[in-house]
Amino acid sequence: MPDVARMSLPGEDAAPDEEAGVVVLGLDAEALLLGLGLAALRGDEGGDDDPALVATTVDLVRHGVPDAPGRDELLARGAACWSARRPDFAPATTAPAVGSVRAAWAALRDLPDATAPPAVRTYLVACWIRRADIDPLAARLDTRTI
């Protein structure tokens, strides 16, 4: 797989969602699934979190801060969300591999449902780009087949 999953410095004129995606791509697979789980939970509750706020909360969860959401619950929710939404990226399976993080992001950012909250969309795209890391972890955490 091309090394498109590495974080890089912000683009001077890049769109904010693209830059959020580039930063989120720097997270490890567990943090991505935690973030997706948290974004999905808050989206289900009518929240519309910023991807950076989700990443900050995930950091609190991973450090065991009191009153933070439960790690296991968020991982399970993230894995279930990924399993359910992974088919949204079927059109991307025939696209040529892209060597740039920003180009990959631009090519994929519109594949998830446009009605999904921004943080959910960001984490879904990041999970797709990092699917080689995400799929095995999600398969262990979710009973459905990916």
PDB file of N, CA, C and O in Angstrom, residues 8-22 101-103 105-106 109:
ATOM      1  N   SER A   8       1.043  14.838   7.367  1.00  0.00           N
ATOM      2  CA  SER A   8       1.949  15.818   6.788  1.00  0.00           C
ATOM      3  C   SER A   8       1.541  17.212   7.244  1.00  0.00           C
ATOM      4  O   SER A   8       0.488  17.396   7.844  1.00  0.00           O
ATOM      5  N   LEU A   9       2.376  18.167   6.972  1.00  0.00           N
ATOM      6  CA  LEU A   9       2.080  19.539   7.385  1.00  0.00           C
ATOM      7  C   LEU A   9       0.887  20.093   6.622  1.00  0.00           C
ATOM      8  O   LEU A   9       0.607  19.682   5.501  1.00  0.00           O
ATOM      9  N   PRO A  10       0.165  21.046   7.225  1.00  0.00           N
ATOM     10  CA  PRO A  10      -1.023  21.596   6.568  1.00  0.00           C
ATOM     11  C   PRO A  10      -0.694  22.300   5.261  1.00  0.00           C
ATOM     12  O   PRO A  10       0.365  22.885   5.104  1.00  0.00           O
ATOM     13  N   GLY A  11      -1.638  22.223   4.342  1.00  0.00           N
ATOM     14  CA  GLY A  11      -1.522  22.957   3.094  1.00  0.00           C
ATOM     15  C   GLY A  11      -1.969  24.390   3.331  1.00  0.00           C
ATOM     16  O   GLY A  11      -2.956  24.629   4.019  1.00  0.00           O
ATOM     17  N   GLU A  12      -1.268  25.315   2.761  1.00  0.00           N
ATOM     18  CA  GLU A  12      -1.556  26.728   2.999  1.00  0.00           C
ATOM     19  C   GLU A  12      -2.975  27.125   2.592  1.00  0.00           C
ATOM     20  O   GLU A  12      -3.644  27.882   3.281  1.00  0.00           O
ATOM     21  N   ASP A  13      -3.459  26.607   1.469  1.00  0.00           N
ATOM     22  CA  ASP A  13      -4.783  26.973   0.965  1.00  0.00           C
ATOM     23  C   ASP A  13      -5.768  25.818   1.012  1.00  0.00           C
ATOM     24  O   ASP A  13      -6.805  25.867   0.360  1.00  0.00           O
ATOM     25  N   ALA A  14      -5.474  24.788   1.778  1.00  0.00           N
ATOM     26  CA  ALA A  14      -6.325  23.602   1.801  1.00  0.00           C
ATOM     27  C   ALA A  14      -7.612  23.863   2.582  1.00  0.00           C
ATOM     28  O   ALA A  14      -7.655  24.694   3.482  1.00  0.00           O
ATOM     29  N   ALA A  15      -8.643  23.139   2.203  1.00  0.00           N
ATOM     30  CA  ALA A  15      -9.928  23.235   2.896  1.00  0.00           C
ATOM     31  C   ALA A  15      -9.786  22.700   4.316  1.00  0.00           C
ATOM     32  O   ALA A  15      -9.014  21.762   4.560  1.00  0.00           O
ATOM     33  N   PRO A  16     -10.526  23.270   5.265  1.00  0.00           N
ATOM     34  CA  PRO A  16     -10.417  22.817   6.662  1.00  0.00           C
ATOM     35  C   PRO A  16     -10.706  21.329   6.847  1.00  0.00           C
ATOM     36  O   PRO A  16     -10.031  20.668   7.628  1.00  0.00           O
ATOM     37  N   ASP A  17     -11.687  20.775   6.127  1.00  0.00           N
ATOM     38  CA  ASP A  17     -11.983  19.355   6.301  1.00  0.00           C
ATOM     39  C   ASP A  17     -10.827  18.486   5.810  1.00  0.00           C
ATOM     40  O   ASP A  17     -10.542  17.439   6.365  1.00  0.00           O
ATOM     41  N   GLU A  18     -10.140  18.943   4.787  1.00  0.00           N
ATOM     42  CA  GLU A  18      -8.982  18.222   4.282  1.00  0.00           C
ATOM     43  C   GLU A  18      -7.870  18.215   5.327  1.00  0.00           C
ATOM     44  O   GLU A  18      -7.241  17.192   5.574  1.00  0.00           O
ATOM     45  N   GLU A  19      -7.636  19.348   5.935  1.00  0.00           N
ATOM     46  CA  GLU A  19      -6.584  19.428   6.958  1.00  0.00           C
ATOM     47  C   GLU A  19      -6.940  18.598   8.188  1.00  0.00           C
ATOM     48  O   GLU A  19      -6.091  17.943   8.764  1.00  0.00           O
ATOM     49  N   ALA A  20      -8.208  18.620   8.584  1.00  0.00           N
ATOM     50  CA  ALA A  20      -8.643  17.770   9.700  1.00  0.00           C
ATOM     51  C   ALA A  20      -8.397  16.308   9.355  1.00  0.00           C
ATOM     52  O   ALA A  20      -7.918  15.536  10.189  1.00  0.00           O
ATOM     53  N   GLY A  21      -8.693  15.936   8.128  1.00  0.00           N
ATOM     54  CA  GLY A  21      -8.463  14.558   7.696  1.00  0.00           C
ATOM     55  C   GLY A  21      -7.001  14.172   7.729  1.00  0.00           C
ATOM     56  O   GLY A  21      -6.652  13.072   8.163  1.00  0.00           O
ATOM     57  N   VAL A  22      -6.137  15.061   7.279  1.00  0.00           N
ATOM     58  CA  VAL A  22      -4.703  14.787   7.284  1.00  0.00           C
ATOM     59  C   VAL A  22      -4.213  14.569   8.720  1.00  0.00           C
ATOM     60  O   VAL A  22      -3.442  13.651   9.000  1.00  0.00           O
ATOM     61  N   VAL A 101      -1.547  12.138   0.461  1.00  0.00           N
ATOM     62  CA  VAL A 101      -2.608  12.100   1.464  1.00  0.00           C
ATOM     63  C   VAL A 101      -3.735  13.047   1.069  1.00  0.00           C
ATOM     64  O   VAL A 101      -4.911  12.690   1.112  1.00  0.00           O
ATOM     65  N   ARG A 102      -3.386  14.240   0.675  1.00  0.00           N
ATOM     66  CA  ARG A 102      -4.422  15.225   0.316  1.00  0.00           C
ATOM     67  C   ARG A 102      -5.197  14.804  -0.930  1.00  0.00           C
ATOM     68  O   ARG A 102      -6.405  14.993  -1.014  1.00  0.00           O
ATOM     69  N   ALA A 103      -4.525  14.234  -1.902  1.00  0.00           N
ATOM     70  CA  ALA A 103      -5.214  13.780  -3.117  1.00  0.00           C
ATOM     71  C   ALA A 103      -6.141  12.612  -2.782  1.00  0.00           C
ATOM     72  O   ALA A 103      -7.268  12.549  -3.286  1.00  0.00           O
ATOM     73  N   TRP A 105      -7.554  12.102   0.099  1.00  0.00           N
ATOM     74  CA  TRP A 105      -8.659  12.689   0.851  1.00  0.00           C
ATOM     75  C   TRP A 105      -9.670  13.349  -0.095  1.00  0.00           C
ATOM     76  O   TRP A 105     -10.870  13.135   0.011  1.00  0.00           O
ATOM     77  N   ALA A 106      -9.172  14.133  -1.032  1.00  0.00           N
ATOM     78  CA  ALA A 106     -10.052  14.827  -1.967  1.00  0.00           C
ATOM     79  C   ALA A 106     -10.854  13.839  -2.805  1.00  0.00           C
ATOM     80  O   ALA A 106     -12.033  14.069  -3.096  1.00  0.00           O
ATOM     81  N   ARG A 109     -13.528  12.030   0.023  1.00  0.00           N
ATOM     82  CA  ARG A 109     -14.316  12.716   1.050  1.00  0.00           C
ATOM     83  C   ARG A 109     -15.810  12.757   0.787  1.00  0.00           C
ATOM     84  O   ARG A 109     -16.595  12.938   1.704  1.00  0.00           O
TER      85      ARG A 109
END
